[in-house]
Amino acid sequence: MQFVPRSEWGAPASSPAASIASTRGVKIHYLGTVYSSREHARCADYVRSIRASHLANTREGYVDIAYNAVVCEHGAVFEGRGAHKRSGANGTRALNEQHYAVMALLGSSGLTEPPEAMLHGLRDAIEWLRRDGAAGDEVLGHRDGHPTACPGEPLYAWVQAGAPRPGGDQPQAGRGDEVEPTPQVARYQTTINGLAYGYGARGDHVTQVGRALVAKGLGEHYRVGPGPVWSDADTRNYASWQRSLGYSGADADGVPGETSLRRLLGTLPSARPTVDLSRLVAAARQDPPKSGAPVSYSGVETVEAALVAEGLLPRRYADGHFGTATIRAYAAWQRRCGYTGQAADGIPGRDSLTRLGQRHNFDVTP
Ligand SMILES: [Zn+2]
Ligand SMILES: [Zn+2]
């Protein structure tokens, strides 16, 4: 599933909503206002705006976005209040305790028919809440037990049909007693260079692997594209990569090993960021005349963060641009390291940079 954690769409990492042990299941909602189809790049903005409007709603006294999850037309599952949190959307406190609330970004006009990707996303959200939130088997609509048109006719018809995954190649039991198929894919994790890989692992490095697989033409199991949470699709695609390298059996189970990972990415990601000295020096030499120019090397941000932490660079200059303020700050760091004169000119050298990295947790390459 394409899961977007709260921290990635601009909400505080965990919801202040009341905790809850389990529910009978999930209730499906829709937006129910005018809503138009949009590019996925704009979906997070919309979810943020829903949260802001809920927080501004003094009548309801919301402490957070009301839904446990929000699903966009592209199938991404935006973490709302999340698992094990009481919803605020089902109508009454009792109803909120009985079911989680999952909302589809579907309107009462404009985009009114759920695209297949959205139905997959809703299924993903339901299965996630069952797995991680002890949700029961029920899948109902907001209108079940509460006077409302929500979730609209097209989506409610899908709910009544048992909320099937589109093109379902799995048996569709009746509503409330669906059986999860036994996973045929490996679901363990491994750690390489301090980073986790395999089912459930999360982070930018997971997205990086997915993108590399897609670039190799091995993205066939992604429905909506690689994301930061390792899913069965990642495992299946990675298994294809392992088979293409000649591995078989348990060596091609889709959980990375060091050799196949290095061959896929050209390098092994590290839990510690690395700063390439030559690229950093190039940025320091090129950037100062170009105030406001685009960031030329992302490692500059790592170094600037360290200089801010040292109290040498005002935070407002930590912008990824190795400008004159950063040069001045780095020169101060060099003097702190004992350098003087031309050796403290603000252009990073290996020794001073390595010492900065030792104090602020980054490695220097090459
Ligand atoms: Zn609703
Ligand atoms: Zn989207």
PDB file of N, CA and C in Angstrom, residues 3-7 9 11 13 47 65 67-70 77-83 128 202:
ATOM      1  N   PHE A   3       1.382   4.212   1.706  1.00  0.00           N
ATOM      2  CA  PHE A   3       0.997   4.759   3.005  1.00  0.00           C
ATOM      3  C   PHE A   3       1.715   6.079   3.231  1.00  0.00           C
ATOM      4  N   VAL A   4       0.965   7.101   3.623  1.00  0.00           N
ATOM      5  CA  VAL A   4       1.565   8.411   3.879  1.00  0.00           C
ATOM      6  C   VAL A   4       1.413   8.713   5.367  1.00  0.00           C
ATOM      7  N   PRO A   5       2.486   8.515   6.151  1.00  0.00           N
ATOM      8  CA  PRO A   5       2.393   8.767   7.596  1.00  0.00           C
ATOM      9  C   PRO A   5       2.091  10.235   7.879  1.00  0.00           C
ATOM     10  N   ARG A   6       1.562  10.507   9.056  1.00  0.00           N
ATOM     11  CA  ARG A   6       1.191  11.872   9.443  1.00  0.00           C
ATOM     12  C   ARG A   6       2.336  12.848   9.235  1.00  0.00           C
ATOM     13  N   SER A   7       3.531  12.423   9.629  1.00  0.00           N
ATOM     14  CA  SER A   7       4.678  13.336   9.561  1.00  0.00           C
ATOM     15  C   SER A   7       4.959  13.750   8.124  1.00  0.00           C
ATOM     16  N   TRP A   9       2.650  14.362   5.758  1.00  0.00           N
ATOM     17  CA  TRP A   9       1.718  15.329   5.159  1.00  0.00           C
ATOM     18  C   TRP A   9       1.517  16.548   6.056  1.00  0.00           C
ATOM     19  N   ALA A  11       1.222  16.736   9.660  1.00  0.00           N
ATOM     20  CA  ALA A  11       0.537  16.682  10.956  1.00  0.00           C
ATOM     21  C   ALA A  11       1.558  16.263  12.015  1.00  0.00           C
ATOM     22  N   ALA A  13       3.429  14.045  14.673  1.00  0.00           N
ATOM     23  CA  ALA A  13       3.656  12.616  14.440  1.00  0.00           C
ATOM     24  C   ALA A  13       2.582  11.722  15.033  1.00  0.00           C
ATOM     25  N   VAL A  47      -5.534  17.103   2.282  1.00  0.00           N
ATOM     26  CA  VAL A  47      -5.692  16.434   3.576  1.00  0.00           C
ATOM     27  C   VAL A  47      -5.352  17.404   4.709  1.00  0.00           C
ATOM     28  N   ILE A  65      -7.775  15.847  12.915  1.00  0.00           N
ATOM     29  CA  ILE A  65      -8.610  15.427  11.797  1.00  0.00           C
ATOM     30  C   ILE A  65      -9.517  14.305  12.314  1.00  0.00           C
ATOM     31  N   TYR A  67     -10.921  11.695  10.894  1.00  0.00           N
ATOM     32  CA  TYR A  67     -10.859  10.338  10.333  1.00  0.00           C
ATOM     33  C   TYR A  67      -9.596   9.600  10.776  1.00  0.00           C
ATOM     34  N   ASN A  68      -9.672   8.294  10.796  1.00  0.00           N
ATOM     35  CA  ASN A  68      -8.486   7.493  11.094  1.00  0.00           C
ATOM     36  C   ASN A  68      -7.575   7.394   9.885  1.00  0.00           C
ATOM     37  N   ALA A  69      -8.189   7.522   8.688  1.00  0.00           N
ATOM     38  CA  ALA A  69      -7.383   7.512   7.463  1.00  0.00           C
ATOM     39  C   ALA A  69      -8.166   8.222   6.373  1.00  0.00           C
ATOM     40  N   VAL A  70      -7.441   8.771   5.416  1.00  0.00           N
ATOM     41  CA  VAL A  70      -8.044   9.414   4.249  1.00  0.00           C
ATOM     42  C   VAL A  70      -7.410   8.790   3.015  1.00  0.00           C
ATOM     43  N   VAL A  77      -2.962   6.025   1.032  1.00  0.00           N
ATOM     44  CA  VAL A  77      -3.638   6.022   2.327  1.00  0.00           C
ATOM     45  C   VAL A  77      -2.921   7.031   3.226  1.00  0.00           C
ATOM     46  N   PHE A  78      -3.559   8.163   3.471  1.00  0.00           N
ATOM     47  CA  PHE A  78      -3.003   9.169   4.363  1.00  0.00           C
ATOM     48  C   PHE A  78      -3.401   8.805   5.789  1.00  0.00           C
ATOM     49  N   GLU A  79      -2.405   8.662   6.639  1.00  0.00           N
ATOM     50  CA  GLU A  79      -2.683   8.339   8.036  1.00  0.00           C
ATOM     51  C   GLU A  79      -3.383   9.528   8.683  1.00  0.00           C
ATOM     52  N   GLY A  80      -4.600   9.302   9.198  1.00  0.00           N
ATOM     53  CA  GLY A  80      -5.317  10.354   9.903  1.00  0.00           C
ATOM     54  C   GLY A  80      -5.008  10.230  11.387  1.00  0.00           C
ATOM     55  N   ARG A  81      -6.055  10.012  12.205  1.00  0.00           N
ATOM     56  CA  ARG A  81      -5.753   9.772  13.620  1.00  0.00           C
ATOM     57  C   ARG A  81      -4.911   8.519  13.789  1.00  0.00           C
ATOM     58  N   GLY A  82      -5.065   7.602  12.831  1.00  0.00           N
ATOM     59  CA  GLY A  82      -4.249   6.400  12.856  1.00  0.00           C
ATOM     60  C   GLY A  82      -4.926   5.245  13.578  1.00  0.00           C
ATOM     61  N   ALA A  83      -4.188   4.156  13.722  1.00  0.00           N
ATOM     62  CA  ALA A  83      -4.691   2.950  14.372  1.00  0.00           C
ATOM     63  C   ALA A  83      -4.745   3.161  15.884  1.00  0.00           C
ATOM     64  N   TRP A 128      -5.041  -2.521   6.793  1.00  0.00           N
ATOM     65  CA  TRP A 128      -4.056  -1.944   7.721  1.00  0.00           C
ATOM     66  C   TRP A 128      -4.675  -1.791   9.110  1.00  0.00           C
ATOM     67  N   ARG A 202      10.175   1.069   7.066  1.00  0.00           N
ATOM     68  CA  ARG A 202       9.855   2.365   6.483  1.00  0.00           C
ATOM     69  C   ARG A 202      11.055   3.303   6.412  1.00  0.00           C
TER      70      ARG A 202
END
